[in-house]
Coordinates of N, CA and C in Angstrom, one line a residue:
Chain A
X2 N 19.6 55.5 88.0 CA 20.9 55.5 87.5 C 21.5 56.9 87.3
X3 N 22.8 57.0 86.9 CA 23.4 58.3 86.6 C 23.5 59.2 87.7
X4 N 24.1 58.7 88.8 CA 24.2 59.5 90.1 C 25.6 60.0 90.2
X5 N 25.7 61.3 90.5 CA 27.0 61.9 90.8 C 27.0 62.5 92.2
X6 N 28.0 62.2 92.9 CA 28.1 62.7 94.3 C 29.3 63.7 94.4
X7 N 29.2 64.6 95.4 CA 30.3 65.5 95.7 C 30.5 65.5 97.2
X8 N 31.8 65.7 97.5 CA 32.1 65.8 98.9 C 33.2 66.8 99.1
X9 N 33.1 67.7 100.1 CA 32.0 67.9 101.0 C 30.9 68.7 100.3
X10 N 29.7 68.8 101.0 CA 28.6 69.6 100.5 C 28.8 71.0 100.9
X11 N 29.5 71.2 102.1 CA 29.8 72.6 102.5 C 31.2 72.6 103.1
X12 N 31.9 73.6 102.9 CA 33.2 73.8 103.6 C 33.5 75.2 103.8
X13 N 34.0 75.5 105.0 CA 34.5 76.8 105.4 C 36.0 76.7 105.7
X14 N 36.7 77.6 105.0 CA 38.2 77.6 105.3 C 38.7 79.0 105.5
X15 N 39.9 79.0 106.0 CA 40.5 80.3 106.2 C 41.3 80.8 105.0
X16 N 41.4 82.0 104.8 CA 42.1 82.6 103.7 C 43.5 82.1 103.6
X17 N 44.0 81.7 102.5 CA 45.4 81.2 102.4 C 45.5 79.7 102.4
X18 N 44.5 79.0 102.8 CA 44.5 77.5 102.9 C 44.0 76.9 101.6
X19 N 44.2 75.6 101.4 CA 43.7 74.9 100.2 C 42.6 74.0 100.6
X20 N 41.7 73.8 99.7 CA 40.5 73.0 99.9 C 40.3 72.0 98.7
X21 N 40.1 70.8 99.0 CA 39.9 69.8 97.9 C 38.4 69.3 97.9
X22 N 37.8 69.3 96.7 CA 36.5 68.9 96.5 C 36.5 67.6 95.6
X23 N 35.8 66.6 96.0 CA 35.7 65.4 95.3 C 34.4 65.2 94.5
X24 N 34.5 64.7 93.3 CA 33.4 64.4 92.5 C 33.4 63.0 92.0
X25 N 32.4 62.2 92.3 CA 32.3 60.8 92.0 C 31.1 60.4 91.2
X26 N 31.3 59.6 90.1 CA 30.1 59.0 89.4 C 29.9 57.7 90.1
X27 N 28.7 57.5 90.7 CA 28.5 56.3 91.5 C 28.1 55.1 90.8
X28 N 27.4 55.2 89.7 CA 26.9 54.0 89.0 C 27.2 54.0 87.5
X29 N 28.2 54.8 87.2 CA 28.7 54.7 85.8 C 30.1 55.2 85.7
X30 N 30.8 54.8 84.6 CA 32.1 55.3 84.4 C 32.0 56.6 83.5
X31 N 32.8 57.5 83.9 CA 32.7 58.8 83.2 C 33.9 59.1 82.3
X32 N 33.5 59.3 81.0 CA 34.6 59.7 80.0 C 35.1 61.0 80.4
X33 N 34.2 61.9 80.7 CA 34.6 63.3 80.9 C 33.9 63.8 82.1
X34 N 34.6 64.6 82.9 CA 34.0 65.3 84.0 C 34.2 66.8 83.8
X35 N 33.3 67.6 84.3 CA 33.3 69.0 84.1 C 33.2 69.7 85.5
X36 N 33.9 70.8 85.6 CA 33.7 71.6 86.9 C 33.1 73.0 86.5
X37 N 32.1 73.3 87.3 CA 31.4 74.6 87.1 C 31.5 75.4 88.4
X38 N 31.3 76.7 88.2 CA 31.2 77.6 89.3 C 29.9 78.4 89.1
X39 N 29.2 78.6 90.2 CA 27.9 79.3 90.1 C 27.8 80.4 91.2
X40 N 27.6 81.6 90.8 CA 27.4 82.7 91.8 C 25.9 82.8 92.0
X41 N 25.5 83.4 93.1 CA 24.0 83.5 93.5 C 23.2 84.1 92.4
X42 N 22.1 83.4 92.1 CA 21.2 83.9 91.1 C 21.8 84.0 89.7
X43 N 22.8 83.3 89.4 CA 23.4 83.4 88.1 C 23.5 82.0 87.5
X44 N 23.9 82.0 86.2 CA 24.0 80.7 85.5 C 25.3 79.9 85.9
X45 N 25.5 78.8 85.3 CA 26.7 78.0 85.5 C 27.8 78.4 84.6
X46 N 29.0 78.6 85.2 CA 30.1 79.0 84.4 C 31.1 77.8 84.4
X47 N 31.4 77.3 83.2 CA 32.3 76.2 83.1 C 33.7 76.7 83.4
X48 N 34.4 75.9 84.3 CA 35.8 76.3 84.7 C 36.7 75.4 83.9
X49 N 36.5 74.1 83.8 CA 37.4 73.2 83.1 C 36.7 71.9 82.8
X50 N 37.3 71.2 81.8 CA 36.9 69.9 81.4 C 38.0 69.0 81.6
X51 N 37.8 67.8 82.2 CA 38.8 66.8 82.5 C 38.5 65.5 81.9
X52 N 39.5 64.8 81.4 CA 39.3 63.5 80.9 C 40.3 62.6 81.7
X53 N 39.9 61.4 82.0 CA 40.6 60.5 82.8 C 42.0 60.3 82.3
X54 N 43.0 60.5 83.1 CA 44.4 60.3 82.7 C 45.1 61.3 81.9
X55 N 44.4 62.4 81.7 CA 45.0 63.5 80.9 C 44.8 64.9 81.6
X56 N 45.5 65.8 81.2 CA 45.4 67.2 81.8 C 44.1 67.8 81.5
X57 N 43.6 68.6 82.5 CA 42.4 69.3 82.3 C 42.5 70.4 81.3
X58 N 41.4 70.7 80.6 CA 41.4 71.9 79.7 C 40.6 73.0 80.4
X59 N 41.3 74.1 80.7 CA 40.7 75.2 81.4 C 40.0 76.2 80.5
X60 N 39.0 76.8 80.9 CA 38.3 77.9 80.1 C 39.1 79.2 80.3
X61 N 39.0 80.0 79.3 CA 39.7 81.3 79.3 C 39.4 82.0 80.6
X62 N 40.4 82.5 81.2 CA 40.3 83.3 82.5 C 40.3 82.5 83.7
X63 N 40.3 81.2 83.7 CA 40.4 80.4 84.9 C 41.9 80.0 85.1
X64 N 42.4 80.3 86.3 CA 43.8 80.1 86.7 C 44.0 78.6 86.9
X65 N 44.9 78.1 86.1 CA 45.2 76.7 86.3 C 45.9 76.4 87.6
X66 N 46.8 77.3 88.0 CA 47.6 77.0 89.2 C 46.7 77.2 90.5
X67 N 45.6 77.9 90.3 CA 44.8 78.1 91.5 C 43.7 77.0 91.6
X68 N 43.2 76.6 90.5 CA 42.2 75.5 90.5 C 42.8 74.3 89.9
X69 N 43.3 73.4 90.8 CA 44.0 72.2 90.3 C 43.0 71.1 90.2
X70 N 43.0 70.5 89.0 CA 42.0 69.4 88.7 C 42.8 68.1 88.4
X71 N 42.4 67.0 89.1 CA 42.9 65.7 88.9 C 41.8 64.7 88.6
X72 N 42.0 64.0 87.5 CA 41.0 63.0 87.1 C 41.7 61.7 87.1
X73 N 41.8 61.1 88.3 CA 42.7 59.9 88.4 C 42.0 58.6 87.9
X74 N 40.7 58.6 87.9 CA 40.0 57.3 87.5 C 38.8 57.7 86.7
X75 N 38.1 56.7 86.2 CA 36.9 56.9 85.4 C 35.7 57.3 86.3
X76 N 35.9 57.3 87.6 CA 34.8 57.6 88.5 C 35.1 58.7 89.5
X77 N 36.3 59.3 89.4 CA 36.7 60.3 90.4 C 37.4 61.4 89.8
X78 N 37.0 62.6 90.1 CA 37.8 63.8 89.7 C 37.8 64.7 91.0
X79 N 38.9 65.4 91.2 CA 39.0 66.3 92.3 C 39.4 67.7 91.8
X80 N 38.8 68.7 92.5 CA 39.2 70.1 92.3 C 39.8 70.6 93.6
X81 N 41.0 71.2 93.5 CA 41.7 71.8 94.7 C 41.8 73.2 94.5
X82 N 41.2 74.0 95.4 CA 41.3 75.4 95.3 C 42.5 75.8 96.2
X83 N 43.6 76.3 95.6 CA 44.8 76.6 96.3 C 44.8 78.0 96.8
X84 N 45.4 78.2 98.0 CA 45.6 79.6 98.5 C 44.3 80.3 98.4
X85 N 43.2 79.8 99.0 CA 41.9 80.3 98.8 C 41.8 81.8 99.4
X86 N 41.0 82.6 98.7 CA 40.7 83.9 99.1 C 39.2 84.1 99.2
X87 N 38.7 85.1 99.9 CA 37.3 85.3 100.0 C 36.5 85.4 98.6
X88 N 37.2 85.9 97.6 CA 36.6 86.0 96.3 C 36.4 84.6 95.7
X89 N 37.0 83.6 96.2 CA 36.8 82.2 95.7 C 35.6 81.6 96.3
X90 N 34.9 82.2 97.3 CA 33.7 81.7 97.8 C 32.7 81.6 96.7
X91 N 32.1 80.5 96.6 CA 31.1 80.2 95.5 C 30.5 78.8 95.7
X92 N 29.6 78.5 94.8 CA 29.0 77.2 94.7 C 29.7 76.4 93.5
X93 N 30.4 75.4 93.9 CA 31.1 74.6 92.8 C 30.4 73.3 92.5
X94 N 30.2 73.1 91.3 CA 29.4 71.9 90.9 C 30.1 71.1 89.8
X95 N 30.1 69.8 89.9 CA 30.8 69.0 88.9 C 29.7 68.3 88.1
X96 N 30.0 67.8 87.0 CA 29.1 67.0 86.2 C 30.0 65.9 85.5
X97 N 29.3 64.9 85.0 CA 30.0 63.8 84.4 C 29.2 63.2 83.2
X98 N 29.9 62.8 82.2 CA 29.2 62.2 81.0 C 29.6 60.7 81.0
X99 N 28.6 59.8 80.8 CA 28.9 58.4 80.8 C 29.8 58.0 79.7
X100 N 30.6 57.0 79.9 CA 31.6 56.5 79.0 C 30.9 55.8 77.8
X101 N 31.4 56.0 76.6 CA 30.8 55.3 75.5 C 30.3 56.3 74.4
X102 N 30.4 55.8 73.2 CA 30.0 56.6 72.1 C 28.5 57.0 72.1
X103 N 28.3 58.2 71.7 CA 26.9 58.6 71.6 C 26.3 59.2 72.9
X104 N 27.0 59.2 74.0 CA 26.5 59.8 75.2 C 26.8 61.3 75.2
X105 N 25.7 62.1 75.2 CA 25.9 63.6 75.3 C 25.5 64.1 76.7
X106 N 24.8 63.3 77.4 CA 24.2 63.8 78.7 C 25.3 64.1 79.7
X107 N 25.0 65.2 80.4 CA 25.9 65.6 81.6 C 25.0 65.5 82.8
X108 N 25.4 64.7 83.8 CA 24.7 64.5 85.0 C 25.5 65.3 86.1
X109 N 24.8 66.1 86.9 CA 25.4 67.0 87.8 C 25.4 66.4 89.2
X110 N 26.4 66.8 90.0 CA 26.5 66.5 91.4 C 25.6 67.5 92.2
X111 N 25.5 67.4 93.5 CA 24.7 68.3 94.3 C 25.4 69.6 94.6
X112 N 26.6 69.7 94.3 CA 27.3 71.0 94.5 C 28.0 71.1 95.9
X113 N 29.0 71.9 95.9 CA 29.8 72.2 97.2 C 29.8 73.7 97.4
X114 N 29.3 74.1 98.6 CA 29.3 75.5 98.9 C 30.6 75.8 99.6
X115 N 31.5 76.6 99.0 CA 32.8 77.0 99.6 C 32.7 78.4 100.2
X116 N 33.0 78.6 101.4 CA 33.1 79.9 102.0 C 34.5 80.1 102.6
X117 N 35.1 81.2 102.1 CA 36.5 81.5 102.6 C 36.4 82.7 103.5
X118 N 36.9 82.5 104.7 CA 36.8 83.6 105.6 C 38.2 84.4 105.8
Chain B
X10 N 32.1 81.8 69.4 CA 31.6 80.6 70.1 C 30.1 80.6 70.2
X11 N 29.5 79.5 70.8 CA 28.1 79.4 71.0 C 27.6 80.4 72.0
X12 N 26.4 80.9 71.7 CA 25.7 81.9 72.7 C 24.3 81.4 72.8
X13 N 23.8 81.3 74.0 CA 22.4 80.8 74.3 C 21.7 81.9 75.0
X14 N 20.6 82.3 74.5 CA 19.7 83.3 75.1 C 18.5 82.6 75.6
X15 N 18.0 83.0 76.8 CA 16.9 82.3 77.4 C 15.9 83.4 77.9
X16 N 14.6 83.1 77.7 CA 13.5 84.0 78.1 C 12.3 83.3 78.5
X17 N 11.5 83.8 79.5 CA 11.8 85.0 80.2 C 12.8 84.7 81.4
X18 N 13.2 85.7 82.1 CA 14.1 85.4 83.2 C 13.3 85.0 84.5
X19 N 12.0 85.5 84.6 CA 11.1 85.0 85.6 C 9.8 84.7 85.0
X20 N 9.1 83.8 85.6 CA 7.8 83.4 85.1 C 6.9 82.9 86.2
X21 N 5.8 83.5 86.4 CA 4.8 83.1 87.4 C 3.5 82.7 86.8
X22 N 3.1 81.5 87.2 CA 1.9 80.9 86.7 C 1.0 80.4 87.8
X23 N -0.3 80.2 87.5 CA -1.2 79.5 88.5 C -1.1 78.0 88.4
X24 N -1.2 77.3 89.5 CA -1.2 75.9 89.4 C -2.2 75.4 88.4
X25 N -1.8 74.4 87.6 CA -2.6 73.9 86.6 C -2.5 74.5 85.2
X26 N -1.9 75.7 85.2 CA -1.6 76.4 83.9 C -0.4 75.8 83.3
X27 N -0.1 76.2 82.0 CA 1.1 75.7 81.3 C 2.1 76.8 81.4
X28 N 3.4 76.3 81.3 CA 4.5 77.3 81.3 C 5.4 77.0 80.1
X29 N 5.9 78.0 79.5 CA 6.7 77.9 78.3 C 8.0 78.7 78.5
X30 N 9.1 78.1 78.3 CA 10.4 78.8 78.4 C 11.1 78.7 77.0
X31 N 11.7 79.8 76.5 CA 12.2 79.7 75.2 C 13.7 80.0 75.2
X32 N 14.5 79.4 74.3 CA 15.9 79.6 74.2 C 16.3 79.7 72.7
X33 N 17.2 80.5 72.4 CA 17.8 80.6 71.1 C 19.3 80.3 71.2
X34 N 19.8 79.8 70.1 CA 21.3 79.5 70.1 C 21.9 80.1 68.8
X35 N 23.2 80.3 68.8 CA 23.8 81.0 67.6 C 24.5 80.0 66.7
X36 N 25.0 78.9 67.2 CA 25.8 78.0 66.3 C 24.9 76.9 65.7
X37 N 24.8 77.0 64.4 CA 23.9 76.1 63.7 C 24.4 74.7 63.7
X38 N 25.6 74.5 64.1 CA 26.2 73.1 64.2 C 25.9 72.5 65.6
X39 N 25.4 73.2 66.6 CA 25.0 72.6 67.9 C 24.1 71.5 67.7
X40 N 24.2 70.4 68.4 CA 23.5 69.2 68.1 C 22.8 68.5 69.3
X41 N 22.8 69.2 70.4 CA 22.2 68.6 71.6 C 21.7 69.7 72.5
X42 N 20.4 69.5 73.0 CA 19.9 70.6 73.8 C 19.1 70.1 75.0
X43 N 19.8 70.1 76.2 CA 19.2 69.6 77.4 C 18.5 70.8 78.2
X44 N 17.6 70.4 79.0 CA 17.0 71.3 80.0 C 17.2 70.8 81.4
X45 N 17.6 71.7 82.3 CA 17.9 71.3 83.7 C 17.0 72.1 84.6
X46 N 16.6 71.4 85.7 CA 15.9 72.1 86.8 C 16.8 72.2 88.0
X47 N 16.9 73.3 88.6 CA 17.7 73.5 89.7 C 16.9 74.1 90.9
X48 N 16.9 73.3 92.0 CA 16.2 73.8 93.2 C 17.3 74.5 94.0
X49 N 16.8 75.3 94.9 CA 17.7 76.2 95.7 C 18.7 75.3 96.5
X50 N 20.0 75.6 96.3 CA 21.1 74.9 97.1 C 21.4 73.6 96.5
X51 N 20.9 73.2 95.4 CA 21.1 71.9 94.8 C 21.8 72.0 93.4
X52 N 22.3 70.9 93.0 CA 22.8 70.8 91.6 C 21.7 70.7 90.6
X53 N 22.0 71.1 89.3 CA 21.0 71.0 88.3 C 20.6 69.5 88.0
X54 N 19.3 69.3 87.7 CA 18.8 68.0 87.4 C 18.4 67.9 86.0
X55 N 18.9 67.0 85.2 CA 18.5 66.9 83.8 C 17.0 66.4 83.8
X56 N 16.1 67.2 83.1 CA 14.7 66.8 83.1 C 14.3 66.3 81.7
X57 N 14.9 66.8 80.7 CA 14.5 66.4 79.3 C 15.6 66.9 78.4
X58 N 15.8 66.3 77.3 CA 16.8 66.7 76.3 C 16.3 66.3 74.9
X59 N 16.9 67.0 73.9 CA 16.6 66.7 72.5 C 17.8 66.8 71.7
X60 N 17.9 65.9 70.7 CA 19.0 66.0 69.8 C 18.6 66.6 68.5
X61 N 19.5 67.1 67.7 CA 19.2 67.9 66.5 C 18.5 67.2 65.4
X62 N 18.4 65.9 65.5 CA 17.7 65.1 64.5 C 16.2 64.8 64.8
X63 N 15.8 65.5 65.9 CA 14.4 65.3 66.4 C 13.8 66.7 66.5
X64 N 12.5 66.8 66.2 CA 11.8 68.1 66.4 C 11.1 68.2 67.7
X65 N 10.7 67.1 68.3 CA 9.9 67.2 69.5 C 10.1 66.0 70.4
X66 N 10.0 66.2 71.7 CA 10.2 65.1 72.6 C 9.3 65.3 73.8
X67 N 8.6 64.3 74.3 CA 7.7 64.5 75.4 C 7.9 63.5 76.4
X68 N 7.8 63.9 77.7 CA 7.9 63.0 78.8 C 6.9 63.4 79.9
X69 N 5.7 62.8 79.8 CA 4.6 63.1 80.7 C 4.2 64.6 80.6
X70 N 4.4 65.4 81.6 CA 3.9 66.8 81.5 C 5.0 67.7 80.9
X71 N 6.1 67.2 80.5 CA 7.2 68.0 80.0 C 7.4 67.7 78.6
X72 N 7.6 68.7 77.8 CA 8.0 68.5 76.3 C 9.0 69.5 75.9
X73 N 9.7 69.2 74.9 CA 10.7 70.1 74.3 C 10.5 70.1 72.8
X74 N 10.6 71.3 72.2 CA 10.5 71.4 70.8 C 11.7 72.1 70.3
X75 N 12.1 71.7 69.1 CA 13.3 72.3 68.5 C 13.1 72.7 67.1
X76 N 13.4 73.9 66.7 CA 13.3 74.5 65.4 C 14.7 74.8 64.9
X77 N 15.3 73.9 64.2 CA 16.7 74.1 63.8 C 16.9 75.2 62.8
X78 N 15.9 75.5 62.0 CA 16.0 76.6 61.0 C 16.1 77.9 61.7
X79 N 15.2 78.1 62.7 CA 15.2 79.3 63.4 C 16.2 79.3 64.6
X80 N 16.8 78.2 64.9 CA 17.7 78.0 66.0 C 17.1 78.4 67.3
X81 N 16.0 77.8 67.6 CA 15.4 78.0 68.9 C 14.7 76.7 69.4
X82 N 14.7 76.6 70.7 CA 14.1 75.4 71.3 C 13.3 75.9 72.6
X83 N 12.3 75.1 72.9 CA 11.4 75.6 74.0 C 11.1 74.4 74.9
X84 N 10.9 74.8 76.2 CA 10.4 73.8 77.2 C 9.0 74.1 77.5
X85 N 8.1 73.1 77.5 CA 6.7 73.2 77.8 C 6.4 72.4 79.0
X86 N 5.8 73.0 80.0 CA 5.4 72.2 81.2 C 3.8 72.4 81.3
X87 N 3.1 71.3 81.2 CA 1.7 71.4 81.3 C 1.2 71.0 82.7
X88 N 0.0 71.5 83.1 CA -0.6 71.1 84.4 C 0.4 71.4 85.5
X89 N 0.9 72.6 85.6 CA 2.0 72.9 86.5 C 1.5 72.7 88.0
X90 N 2.5 72.3 88.8 CA 2.3 72.0 90.2 C 3.3 72.8 91.0
X91 N 3.0 73.1 92.3 CA 3.9 74.0 93.1 C 5.3 73.4 93.1
X92 N 5.4 72.1 93.1 CA 6.8 71.5 93.1 C 7.6 71.7 91.8
X93 N 6.9 72.2 90.8 CA 7.6 72.6 89.6 C 8.4 73.9 89.8
X94 N 8.1 74.6 90.8 CA 8.8 75.9 91.1 C 10.3 75.6 91.3
X95 N 11.1 76.3 90.5 CA 12.6 76.1 90.5 C 13.2 77.1 89.4
X96 N 14.5 77.0 89.3 CA 15.1 77.7 88.2 C 15.4 76.7 87.1
X97 N 15.1 77.0 85.9 CA 15.3 76.1 84.8 C 16.3 76.7 83.8
X98 N 17.2 75.9 83.4 CA 18.3 76.3 82.5 C 18.2 75.5 81.2
X99 N 18.4 76.2 80.1 CA 18.5 75.5 78.8 C 20.0 75.5 78.5
X100 N 20.4 74.6 77.6 CA 21.8 74.6 77.2 C 21.9 74.0 75.8
X101 N 23.0 74.3 75.2 CA 23.3 73.8 73.8 C 24.7 73.2 73.8
X102 N 24.9 72.1 73.2 CA 26.2 71.4 73.2 C 26.9 71.8 71.9
X103 N 28.1 72.3 72.1 CA 29.0 72.6 70.9 C 29.4 71.3 70.3
X104 N 29.5 71.2 69.0 CA 29.8 70.0 68.3 C 31.3 69.6 68.5
X105 N 31.5 68.3 68.4 CA 32.8 67.7 68.6 C 33.9 68.3 67.7
X106 N 33.5 68.6 66.5 CA 34.5 69.0 65.5 C 35.1 70.4 65.9
X107 N 34.5 71.1 66.8 CA 35.1 72.3 67.2 C 36.2 72.1 68.2
X108 N 36.3 70.8 68.7 CA 37.4 70.5 69.6 C 36.9 70.7 71.1
X109 N 35.7 71.1 71.3 CA 35.2 71.4 72.6 C 33.8 70.9 72.8
X110 N 33.7 69.7 73.5 CA 32.4 69.1 73.7 C 31.9 69.7 75.1
X111 N 31.3 70.9 75.0 CA 30.9 71.4 76.3 C 29.5 72.0 76.1
X112 N 28.8 72.2 77.2 CA 27.5 72.8 77.2 C 27.6 74.3 77.5
X113 N 26.9 75.1 76.7 CA 26.7 76.5 76.9 C 25.3 76.7 77.5
X114 N 25.2 77.4 78.6 CA 24.0 77.5 79.3 C 23.3 78.9 79.1
X115 N 22.0 78.9 79.1 CA 21.3 80.1 79.2 C 21.4 80.7 80.6
X116 N 20.8 81.9 80.8 CA 20.9 82.5 82.1 C 19.9 82.0 83.1
X117 N 19.0 81.2 82.7 CA 18.0 80.7 83.6 C 16.7 81.4 83.7
X118 N 15.7 80.6 84.1 CA 14.3 81.2 84.2 C 13.8 80.7 85.6
X119 N 13.5 81.7 86.4 CA 12.9 81.3 87.7 C 11.4 81.1 87.6
X120 N 10.9 79.9 87.7 CA 9.5 79.6 87.6 C 8.9 79.5 88.9
X121 N 7.8 80.2 89.1 CA 7.0 80.1 90.4 C 5.6 79.7 90.0
X122 N 5.2 78.6 90.6 CA 3.8 78.1 90.4 C 3.0 78.4 91.7
X123 N 2.1 79.2 91.6 CA 1.3 79.7 92.7 C 0.1 78.7 92.9
X124 N -0.1 78.3 94.2 CA -1.2 77.3 94.5 C -2.5 78.0 94.3

């Protein structure tokens, strides 16, 4: 149980284009989904927290207009990187917390490797 | 805000030996402490966690201990195997009353188990 998927696993795009990454909880409904960014050999950096049906909460320093997050249902959240640039190249990982009181666990997806050329 | 320190950054052990990774946190109100294992090119996998009302938790070869007074928690892996080689992250959950239910991660420990 507690499986989170991401699509695509890898994407290469040209500078200036937009890329959408999907995050799905496959066997549970998620109260909250999180989006992280991870640089090589570094820790996970939280970008934003999203709750179904409401606006995402972004961490300080993360551009809202550049990283658009939509949490349309209890099993799906999307991250759109708009007008991508080479410095946006990174490993993006989502996580989800099961719905219901008392759930603290975050289950992570397999990640999406974004390369902007 | 919460700050999590993790040590060591790298750890090399012989197969069959034990491995211990330690983390400290700054916010005494933090109430949940998970450990994740991340293999190269993959997402983190939750391997064990502990809540602040418990001092120790064990799952087969893996155990976690928590000292709330000292604000530190540790991961213990016994009888290590080569497949235990990975990067391990500790994290602390900031409490709900802060308005932010998020995990703050340590910088990770690269564990290598030599056959």
